[in-house]
Coordinates of C-alpha atoms in Angstrom, one line a residue:
X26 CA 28.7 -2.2 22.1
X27 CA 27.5 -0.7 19.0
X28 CA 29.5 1.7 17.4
X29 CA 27.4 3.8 14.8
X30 CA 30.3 6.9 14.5
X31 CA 32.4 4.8 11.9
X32 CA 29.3 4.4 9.7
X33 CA 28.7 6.5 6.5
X34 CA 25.3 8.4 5.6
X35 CA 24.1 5.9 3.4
X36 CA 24.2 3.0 5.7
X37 CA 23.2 4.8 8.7
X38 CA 19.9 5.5 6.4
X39 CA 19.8 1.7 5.3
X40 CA 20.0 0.8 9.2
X41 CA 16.8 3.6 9.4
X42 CA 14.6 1.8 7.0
X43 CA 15.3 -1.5 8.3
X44 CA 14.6 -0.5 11.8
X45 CA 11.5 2.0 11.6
X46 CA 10.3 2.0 8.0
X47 CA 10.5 -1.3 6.8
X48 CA 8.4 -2.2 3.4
X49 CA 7.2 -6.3 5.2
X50 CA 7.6 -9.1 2.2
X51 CA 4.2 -9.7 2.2
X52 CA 5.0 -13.6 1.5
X53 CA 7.3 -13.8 4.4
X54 CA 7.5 -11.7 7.0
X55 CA 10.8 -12.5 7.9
X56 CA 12.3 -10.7 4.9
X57 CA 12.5 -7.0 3.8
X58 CA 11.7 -5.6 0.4
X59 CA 14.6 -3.6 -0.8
X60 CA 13.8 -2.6 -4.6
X61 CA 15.6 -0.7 -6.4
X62 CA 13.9 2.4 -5.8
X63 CA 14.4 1.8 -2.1
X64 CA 18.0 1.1 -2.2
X65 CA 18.7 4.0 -5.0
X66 CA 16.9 6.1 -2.8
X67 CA 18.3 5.7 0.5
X68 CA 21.6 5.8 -1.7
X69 CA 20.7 9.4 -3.1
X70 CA 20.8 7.8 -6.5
X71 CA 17.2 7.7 -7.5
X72 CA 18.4 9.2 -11.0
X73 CA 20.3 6.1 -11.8
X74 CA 16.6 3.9 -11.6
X75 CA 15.5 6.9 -13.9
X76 CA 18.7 6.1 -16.2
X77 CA 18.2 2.5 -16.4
X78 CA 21.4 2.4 -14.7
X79 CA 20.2 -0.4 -11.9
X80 CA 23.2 -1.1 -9.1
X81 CA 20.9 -2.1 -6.6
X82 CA 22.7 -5.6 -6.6
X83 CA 25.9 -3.8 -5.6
X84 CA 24.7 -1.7 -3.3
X85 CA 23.1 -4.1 -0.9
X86 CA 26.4 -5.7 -1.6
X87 CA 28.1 -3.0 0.4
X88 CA 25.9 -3.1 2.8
X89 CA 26.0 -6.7 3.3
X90 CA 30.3 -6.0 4.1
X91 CA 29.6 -2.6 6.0
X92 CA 27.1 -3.8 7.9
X93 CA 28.3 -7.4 8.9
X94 CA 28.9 -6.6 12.9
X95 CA 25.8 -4.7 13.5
X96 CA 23.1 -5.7 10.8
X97 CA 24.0 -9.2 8.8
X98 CA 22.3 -10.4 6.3
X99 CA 21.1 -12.3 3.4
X100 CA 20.6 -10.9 0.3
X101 CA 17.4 -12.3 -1.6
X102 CA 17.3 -12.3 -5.4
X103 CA 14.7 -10.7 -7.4
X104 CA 12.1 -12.6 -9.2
X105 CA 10.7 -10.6 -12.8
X106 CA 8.4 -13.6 -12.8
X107 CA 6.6 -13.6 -9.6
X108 CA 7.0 -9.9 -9.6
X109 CA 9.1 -10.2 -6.5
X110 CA 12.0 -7.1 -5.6
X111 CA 15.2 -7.8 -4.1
X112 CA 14.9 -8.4 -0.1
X113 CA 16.6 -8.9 2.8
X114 CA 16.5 -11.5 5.9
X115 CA 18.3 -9.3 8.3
X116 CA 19.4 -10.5 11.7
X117 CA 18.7 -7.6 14.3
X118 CA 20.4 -8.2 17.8
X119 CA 18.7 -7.4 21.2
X120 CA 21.4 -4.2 21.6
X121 CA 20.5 -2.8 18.0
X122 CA 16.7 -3.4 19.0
X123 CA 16.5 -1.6 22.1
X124 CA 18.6 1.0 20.8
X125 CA 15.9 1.3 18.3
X126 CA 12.8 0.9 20.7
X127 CA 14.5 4.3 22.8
X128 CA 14.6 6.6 19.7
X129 CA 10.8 5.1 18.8
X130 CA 9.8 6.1 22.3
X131 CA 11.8 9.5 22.0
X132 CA 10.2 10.3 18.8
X133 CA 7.0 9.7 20.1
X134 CA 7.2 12.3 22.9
X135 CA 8.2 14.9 20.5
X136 CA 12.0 14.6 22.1
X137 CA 13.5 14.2 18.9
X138 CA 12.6 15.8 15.5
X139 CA 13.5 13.0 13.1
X140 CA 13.3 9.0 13.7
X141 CA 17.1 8.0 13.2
X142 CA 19.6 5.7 15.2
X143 CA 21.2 8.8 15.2
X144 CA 20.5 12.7 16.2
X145 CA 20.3 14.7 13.2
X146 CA 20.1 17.9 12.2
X147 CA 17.2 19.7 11.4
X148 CA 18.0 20.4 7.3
X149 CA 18.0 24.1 6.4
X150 CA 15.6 26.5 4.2
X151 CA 17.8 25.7 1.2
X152 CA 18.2 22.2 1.8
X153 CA 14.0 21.5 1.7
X154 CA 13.4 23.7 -0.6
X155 CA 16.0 21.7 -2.7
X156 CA 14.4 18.3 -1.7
X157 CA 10.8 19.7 -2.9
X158 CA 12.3 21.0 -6.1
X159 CA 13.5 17.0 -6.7
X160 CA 10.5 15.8 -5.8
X161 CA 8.1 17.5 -7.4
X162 CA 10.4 17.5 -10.8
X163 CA 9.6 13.9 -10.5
X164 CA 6.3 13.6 -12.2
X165 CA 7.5 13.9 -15.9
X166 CA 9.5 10.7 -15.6
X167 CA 6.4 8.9 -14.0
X168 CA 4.2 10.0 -17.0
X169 CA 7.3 9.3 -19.4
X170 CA 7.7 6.0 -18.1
X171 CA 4.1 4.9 -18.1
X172 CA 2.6 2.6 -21.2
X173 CA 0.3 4.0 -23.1
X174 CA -2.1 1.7 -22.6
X175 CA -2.1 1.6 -18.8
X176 CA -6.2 1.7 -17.4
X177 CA -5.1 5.1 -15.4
X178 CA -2.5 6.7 -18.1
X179 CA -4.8 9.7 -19.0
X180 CA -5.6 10.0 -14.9
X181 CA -1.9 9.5 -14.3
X182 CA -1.4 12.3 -16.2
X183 CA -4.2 14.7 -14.6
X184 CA -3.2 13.6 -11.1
X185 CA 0.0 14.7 -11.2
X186 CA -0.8 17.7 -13.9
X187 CA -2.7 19.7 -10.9
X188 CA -0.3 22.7 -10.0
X189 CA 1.4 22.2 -6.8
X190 CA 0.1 25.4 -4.8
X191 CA -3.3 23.9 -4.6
X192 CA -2.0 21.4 -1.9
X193 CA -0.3 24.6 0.0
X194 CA -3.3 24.7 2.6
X195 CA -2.2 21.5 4.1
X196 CA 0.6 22.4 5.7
X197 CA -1.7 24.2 8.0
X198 CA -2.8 21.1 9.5
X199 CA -0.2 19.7 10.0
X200 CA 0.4 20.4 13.6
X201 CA -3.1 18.6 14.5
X202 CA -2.7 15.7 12.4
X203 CA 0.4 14.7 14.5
X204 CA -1.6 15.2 17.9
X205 CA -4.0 12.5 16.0
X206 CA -0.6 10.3 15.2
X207 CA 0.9 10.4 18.4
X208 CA -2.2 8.9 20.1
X209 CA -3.0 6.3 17.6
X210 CA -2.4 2.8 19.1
X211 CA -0.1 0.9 18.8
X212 CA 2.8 2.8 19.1
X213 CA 4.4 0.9 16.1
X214 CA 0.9 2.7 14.2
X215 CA 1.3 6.7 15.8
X216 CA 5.3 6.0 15.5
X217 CA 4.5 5.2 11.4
X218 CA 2.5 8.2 10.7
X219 CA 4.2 10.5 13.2
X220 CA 7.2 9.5 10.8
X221 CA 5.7 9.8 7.4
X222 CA 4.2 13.3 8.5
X223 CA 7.6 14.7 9.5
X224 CA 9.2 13.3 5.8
X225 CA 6.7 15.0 3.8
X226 CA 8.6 16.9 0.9
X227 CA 5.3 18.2 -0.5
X228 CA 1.8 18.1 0.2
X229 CA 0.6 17.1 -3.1
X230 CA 0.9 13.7 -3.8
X231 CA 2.6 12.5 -7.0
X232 CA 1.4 9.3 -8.5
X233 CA 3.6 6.3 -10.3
X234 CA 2.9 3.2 -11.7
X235 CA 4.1 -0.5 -11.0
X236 CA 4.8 -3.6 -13.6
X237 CA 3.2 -5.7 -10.7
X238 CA -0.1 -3.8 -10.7
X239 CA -2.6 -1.7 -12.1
X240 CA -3.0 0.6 -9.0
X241 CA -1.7 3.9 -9.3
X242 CA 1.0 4.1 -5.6
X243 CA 2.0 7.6 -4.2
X244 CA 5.7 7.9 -4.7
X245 CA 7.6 7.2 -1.0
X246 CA 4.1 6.2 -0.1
X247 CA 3.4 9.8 2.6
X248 CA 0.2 10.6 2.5
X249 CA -2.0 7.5 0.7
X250 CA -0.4 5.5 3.7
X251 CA -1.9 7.3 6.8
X252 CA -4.2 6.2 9.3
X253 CA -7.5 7.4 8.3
X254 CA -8.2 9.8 11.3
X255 CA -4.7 11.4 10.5
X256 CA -5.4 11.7 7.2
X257 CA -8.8 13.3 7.8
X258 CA -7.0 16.0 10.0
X259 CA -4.7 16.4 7.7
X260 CA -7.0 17.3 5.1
X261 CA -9.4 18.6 7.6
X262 CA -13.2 20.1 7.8
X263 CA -13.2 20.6 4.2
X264 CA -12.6 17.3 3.1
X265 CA -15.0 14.8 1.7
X266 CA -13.6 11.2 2.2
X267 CA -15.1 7.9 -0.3
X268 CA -14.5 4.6 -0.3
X269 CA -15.9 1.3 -1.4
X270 CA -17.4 -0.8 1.0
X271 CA -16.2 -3.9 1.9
X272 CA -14.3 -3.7 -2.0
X273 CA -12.1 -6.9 -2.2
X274 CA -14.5 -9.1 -0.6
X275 CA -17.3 -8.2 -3.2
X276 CA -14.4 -8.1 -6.0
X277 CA -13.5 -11.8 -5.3
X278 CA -16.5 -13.2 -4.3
X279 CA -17.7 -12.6 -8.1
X280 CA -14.4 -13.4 -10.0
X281 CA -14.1 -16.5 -7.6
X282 CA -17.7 -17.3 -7.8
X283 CA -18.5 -17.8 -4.3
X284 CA -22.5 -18.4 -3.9
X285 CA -22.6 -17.8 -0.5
X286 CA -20.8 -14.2 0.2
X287 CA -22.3 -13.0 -3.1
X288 CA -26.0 -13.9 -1.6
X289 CA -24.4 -12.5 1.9
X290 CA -23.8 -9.3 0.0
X291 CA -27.1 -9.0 -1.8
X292 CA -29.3 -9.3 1.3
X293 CA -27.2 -6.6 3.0
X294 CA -27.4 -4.2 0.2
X295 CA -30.9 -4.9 -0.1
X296 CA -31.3 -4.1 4.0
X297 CA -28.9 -1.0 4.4
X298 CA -31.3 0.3 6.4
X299 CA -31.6 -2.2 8.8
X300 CA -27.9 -1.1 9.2
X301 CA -26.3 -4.6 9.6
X302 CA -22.5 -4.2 8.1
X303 CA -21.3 -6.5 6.1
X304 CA -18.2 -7.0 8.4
X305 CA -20.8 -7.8 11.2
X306 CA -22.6 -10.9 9.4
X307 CA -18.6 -12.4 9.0
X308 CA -18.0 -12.3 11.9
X309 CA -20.9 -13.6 13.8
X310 CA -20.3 -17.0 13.5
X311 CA -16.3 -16.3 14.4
X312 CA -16.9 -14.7 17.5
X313 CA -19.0 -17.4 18.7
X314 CA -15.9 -19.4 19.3
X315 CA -13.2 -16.5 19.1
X316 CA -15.0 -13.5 20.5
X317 CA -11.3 -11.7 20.2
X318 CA -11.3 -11.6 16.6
X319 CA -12.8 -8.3 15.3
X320 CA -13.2 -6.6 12.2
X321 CA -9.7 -5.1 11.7
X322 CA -8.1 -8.8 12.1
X323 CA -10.6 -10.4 9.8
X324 CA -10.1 -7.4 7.2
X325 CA -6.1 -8.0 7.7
X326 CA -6.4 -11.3 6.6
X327 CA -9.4 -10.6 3.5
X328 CA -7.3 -8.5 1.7
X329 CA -4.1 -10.6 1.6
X330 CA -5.9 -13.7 1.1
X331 CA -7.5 -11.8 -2.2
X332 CA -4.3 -10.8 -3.2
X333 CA -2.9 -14.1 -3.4
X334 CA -1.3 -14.4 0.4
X335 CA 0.3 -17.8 0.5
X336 CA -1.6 -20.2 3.7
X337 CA 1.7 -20.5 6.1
X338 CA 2.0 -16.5 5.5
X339 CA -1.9 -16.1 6.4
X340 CA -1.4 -19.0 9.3
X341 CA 1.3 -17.3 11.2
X342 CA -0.2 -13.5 10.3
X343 CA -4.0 -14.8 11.9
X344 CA -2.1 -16.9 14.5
X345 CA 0.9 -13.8 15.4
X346 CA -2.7 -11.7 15.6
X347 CA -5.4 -13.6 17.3
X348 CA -4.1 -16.6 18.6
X349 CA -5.8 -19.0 16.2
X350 CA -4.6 -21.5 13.4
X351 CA -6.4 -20.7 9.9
X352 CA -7.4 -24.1 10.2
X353 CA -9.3 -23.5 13.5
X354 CA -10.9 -19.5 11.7
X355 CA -11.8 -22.0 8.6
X356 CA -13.7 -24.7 10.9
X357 CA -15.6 -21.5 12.7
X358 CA -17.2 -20.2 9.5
X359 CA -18.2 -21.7 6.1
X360 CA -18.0 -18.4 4.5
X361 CA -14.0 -18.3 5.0
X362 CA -14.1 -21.4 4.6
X363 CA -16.3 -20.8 0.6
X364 CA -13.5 -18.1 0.5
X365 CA -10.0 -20.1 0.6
X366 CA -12.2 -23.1 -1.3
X367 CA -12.5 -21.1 -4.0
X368 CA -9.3 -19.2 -4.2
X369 CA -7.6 -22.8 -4.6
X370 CA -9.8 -23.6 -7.4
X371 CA -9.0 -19.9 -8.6
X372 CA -5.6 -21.0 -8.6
X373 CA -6.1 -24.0 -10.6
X374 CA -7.9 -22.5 -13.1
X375 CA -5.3 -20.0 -13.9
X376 CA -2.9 -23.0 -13.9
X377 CA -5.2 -24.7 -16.5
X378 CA -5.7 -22.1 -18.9
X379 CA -2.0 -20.8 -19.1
X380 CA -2.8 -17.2 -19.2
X381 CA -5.3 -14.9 -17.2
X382 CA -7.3 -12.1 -19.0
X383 CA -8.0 -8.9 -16.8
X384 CA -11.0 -6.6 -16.7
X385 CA -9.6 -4.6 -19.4
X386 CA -8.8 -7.2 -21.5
X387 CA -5.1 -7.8 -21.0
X388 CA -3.8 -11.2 -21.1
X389 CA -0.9 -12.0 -18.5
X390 CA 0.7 -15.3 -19.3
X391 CA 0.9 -18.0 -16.5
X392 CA 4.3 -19.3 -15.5
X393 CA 5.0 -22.3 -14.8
X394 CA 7.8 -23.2 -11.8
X395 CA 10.4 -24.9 -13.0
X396 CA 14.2 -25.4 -12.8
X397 CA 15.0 -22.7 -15.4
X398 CA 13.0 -20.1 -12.9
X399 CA 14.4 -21.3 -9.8
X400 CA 11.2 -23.1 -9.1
X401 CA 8.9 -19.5 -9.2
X402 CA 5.3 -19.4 -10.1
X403 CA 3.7 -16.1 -11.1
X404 CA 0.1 -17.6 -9.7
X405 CA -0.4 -15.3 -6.5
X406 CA 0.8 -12.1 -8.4
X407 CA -1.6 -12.9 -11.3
X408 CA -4.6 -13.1 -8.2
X409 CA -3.5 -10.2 -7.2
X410 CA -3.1 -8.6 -10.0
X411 CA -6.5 -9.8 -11.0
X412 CA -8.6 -8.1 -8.0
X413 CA -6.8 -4.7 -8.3
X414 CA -7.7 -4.5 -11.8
X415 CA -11.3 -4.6 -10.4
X416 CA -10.4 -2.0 -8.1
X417 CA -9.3 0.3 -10.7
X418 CA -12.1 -0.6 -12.8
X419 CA -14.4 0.8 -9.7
X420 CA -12.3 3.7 -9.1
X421 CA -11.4 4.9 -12.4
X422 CA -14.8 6.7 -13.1
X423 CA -14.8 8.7 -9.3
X424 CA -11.7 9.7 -11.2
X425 CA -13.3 10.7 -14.1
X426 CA -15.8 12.9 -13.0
X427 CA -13.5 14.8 -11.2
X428 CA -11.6 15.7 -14.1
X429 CA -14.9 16.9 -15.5
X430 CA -15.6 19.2 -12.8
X431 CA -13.2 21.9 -11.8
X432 CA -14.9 22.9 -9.0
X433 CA -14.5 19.8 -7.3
X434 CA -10.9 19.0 -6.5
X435 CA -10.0 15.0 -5.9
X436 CA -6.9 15.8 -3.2
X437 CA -5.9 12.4 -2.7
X438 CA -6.6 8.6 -4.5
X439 CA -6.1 5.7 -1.8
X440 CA -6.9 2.5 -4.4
X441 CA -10.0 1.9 -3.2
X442 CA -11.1 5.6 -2.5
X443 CA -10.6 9.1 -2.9
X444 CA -10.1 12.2 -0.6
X445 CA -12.2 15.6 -2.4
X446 CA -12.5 18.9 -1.3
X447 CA -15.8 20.9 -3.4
X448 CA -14.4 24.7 -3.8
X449 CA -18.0 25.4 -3.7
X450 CA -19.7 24.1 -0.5
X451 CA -23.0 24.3 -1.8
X452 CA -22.3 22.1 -4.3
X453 CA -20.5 19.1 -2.1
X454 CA -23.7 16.7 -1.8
X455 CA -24.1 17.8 -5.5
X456 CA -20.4 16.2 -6.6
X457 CA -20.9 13.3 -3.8
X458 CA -24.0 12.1 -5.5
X459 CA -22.3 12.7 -9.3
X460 CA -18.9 10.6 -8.2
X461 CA -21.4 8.0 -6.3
X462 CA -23.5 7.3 -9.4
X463 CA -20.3 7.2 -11.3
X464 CA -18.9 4.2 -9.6
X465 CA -22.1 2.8 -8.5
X466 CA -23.0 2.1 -12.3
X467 CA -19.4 0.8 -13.3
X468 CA -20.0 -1.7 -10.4
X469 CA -23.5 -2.7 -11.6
X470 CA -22.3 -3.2 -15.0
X471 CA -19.1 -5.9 -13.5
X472 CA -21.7 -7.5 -10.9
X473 CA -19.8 -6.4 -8.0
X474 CA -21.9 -6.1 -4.8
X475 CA -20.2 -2.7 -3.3
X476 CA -20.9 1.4 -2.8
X477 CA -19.4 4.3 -2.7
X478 CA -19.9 5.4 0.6
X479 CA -18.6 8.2 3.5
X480 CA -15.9 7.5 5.7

């Protein structure tokens, strides 16, 4: 029987994130990312990150002892060279997960408030008015702490410059974006943004930077990491939402020079009218001989595969989805198989030349495994860090014009789109068309074969 009364706050939080709110190793499933901002966080020390004063080792140390009867573990090590946080292999017993399963099912019928292991109590007036005071006072140290010559550093600084009242409306809608969440399917999806809409210290997002990326990520992730219907309720009728079309797919096709998705993507953009996706022409010869494959698995296993995915993570992820090896997807269509072809050969080349140079001219120097890394190659964090620098190089200019026009506020940046909302509804198609042509000629200018287009 598991006894949860002994336990202090802080690892009755750490049992929280493990159980409902887990940041997925995107190399291996198996583990958890705990970074330090994860484990300072759920420790209330976030200042200590702040300070340089890093005791995330120690920490999960503690845990590791406090936790050995209900949540063992082993404690991964962090890698500065493959960009890889500290994580976690935990070992969750069939009492702990059912225990779990009953408060996800609670939460989902509104019976409980908060998803814990535990009932809580609702905090008071003070207490979140506290909490939003912390958060928000949080944007100095993101713009202190981000290099000069980072691609976003002047949008960094207007993103998170906007005065905080402007997001106010929101909280209006937040009622009907959880009727949205609680209906999405699967429950793990409604459970995940029911969650993230009852955490919400603020309603404006506040924006960091990562050593790993060029992206600019929302701080505790809220907002940029809901569903897209929940997030247009959220923001409701108002809203404009943008995104680039089919985005990593064009990215890689040209920095991997694959022929055949690049000549896909032409005659599609030069047929929009005919209507014919490009998601539609991938998956025509797929379905053929897996008609249970559809466009959210193939786009689950695209953008990890362009971000440097290894194959036995992409195998079991295709296989846990669809029931198919990646051998088996590979043999059903040439164009994944011109895909994984040439990120090998990406791969190699990287390897060759010893350093990579990204879109805006930044070299990042290729390590090679060895004993004096434990055997860690940065290769797949380069890839990746390769196609999100084409991202940003898309995005940067919707950005832009933005900041040029202060009748048209940009509510929310998702990396490969934006959320606006025109204060002059006259003027929406106007500032649709101006952010459209924005990105559309930073796109023509890198050869990438995407849009700007409407969600």
């Amino acid at each position: 029987m598991i006894d949860l009364k002994a336990l202090d706050s802080f690892s009755l939080t750490f049992l929280d994130y493990v159980l409902f709110r887990p940041w997925i190793d995107d190399q291996n499933s198996d583990f958890i990312v705990c970074s330090q901002q994860i484990i300072h966080d759920i420790h209330g020390s976030s200042r200590k990150v702040h300070q340089k004063k890093n005791k995330t080792k120690e920490l999960l140390e503690y845990l590791q002892l406090n936790l050995k009867d209900i949540l063992p573990f082993e404690i991964m090590e962090y890698s500065s060279i493959a960009g890889k946080a500290y994580s976690i292999n935990p070992i969750i017993s069939d009492e702990l997960k059912l225990k779990a399963e009953d408060r996800k099912v609670r939460f989902k019928r509104r019976e409980i408030k908060y998803l814990s292991l535990i009932d809580k109590k609702p905090p008071s007036l003070k207490q979140l008015k506290k909490a939003e005071i912390e958060y928000l006072n949080q944007k100095s140290y993101f713009l202190k702490n981000t290099p000069l010559d980072h691609p976003l550093y002047e949008e960094l600084k207007w993103l998170n410059g906007r005065k905080p009242h402007a997001f106010a409306r929101l909280k209006a809608n937040i009622s009907a974006a959880k009727s949205i969440a609680a209906e999405l399917i699967p429950i793990e999806k409604a459970i995940v943004n029911l969650d993230n809409l009852s955490n919400l210290p603020h309603m404006q997002v506040i924006y960091k930077t990562s050593d790993s990326s060029p992206r600019l990520y929302a701080i505790r992730g809220g907002i940029q990491t809901l569903s897209k219907p929940v997030r247009h309720a959220l923001f409701g009728p108002s809203a404009i939402h943008l995104d680039l079309e089919a985005a990593q797919l064009a990215i890689v096709a040209k920095i991997w020079d694959i022929p055949s998705i690049q000549t896909l993507l032409k005659q599609i953009a030069q047929n929009r009218d005919q209507g014919s996706p490009i998601w539609t022409a991938m998956l025509e010869p797929i379905q053929a001989e897996f008609p249970q494959i559809g466009k959210a698995e193939l786009k689950s296993l695209i953008y990890p595969m362009a971000f440097g995915m290894s194959k036995k993570e992409l195998s079991r992820r295709i296989e846990s989805s669809c029931g198919v090896t990646l051998k088996q997807l590979q043999n059903s269509s040439c164009l994944i198989a011109d895909l994984l072809t040439a990120r090998d050969q990406r791969k190699i080349s990287i390897r060759e030349d010893g350093v990579l140079t990204d879109v805006f001219g930044k070299e990042h120097k290729y390590i090679e495994a060895n004993y004096r890394n434990e055997y860690t190659t940065n290769v797949r964090a380069l890839m990746a860090y390769e196609a999100q620098a084409y991202e940003v190089a898309l995005m940067k200019p919707a950005i832009q014009y933005c900041m040029s026009q202060p009748r048209c506020s940009l509510d929310l940046l998702i990396h490969d789109g934006i959320t606006i909302r025109p204060t002059e509804a006259d003027k929406s198609d106007m500032f649709v068309r101006g952010i459209q042509r924005a990105v559309q000629l930073k796109a023509d200018e890198l050869c990438i074969i995407t849009r700007l287009v409407r969600e």
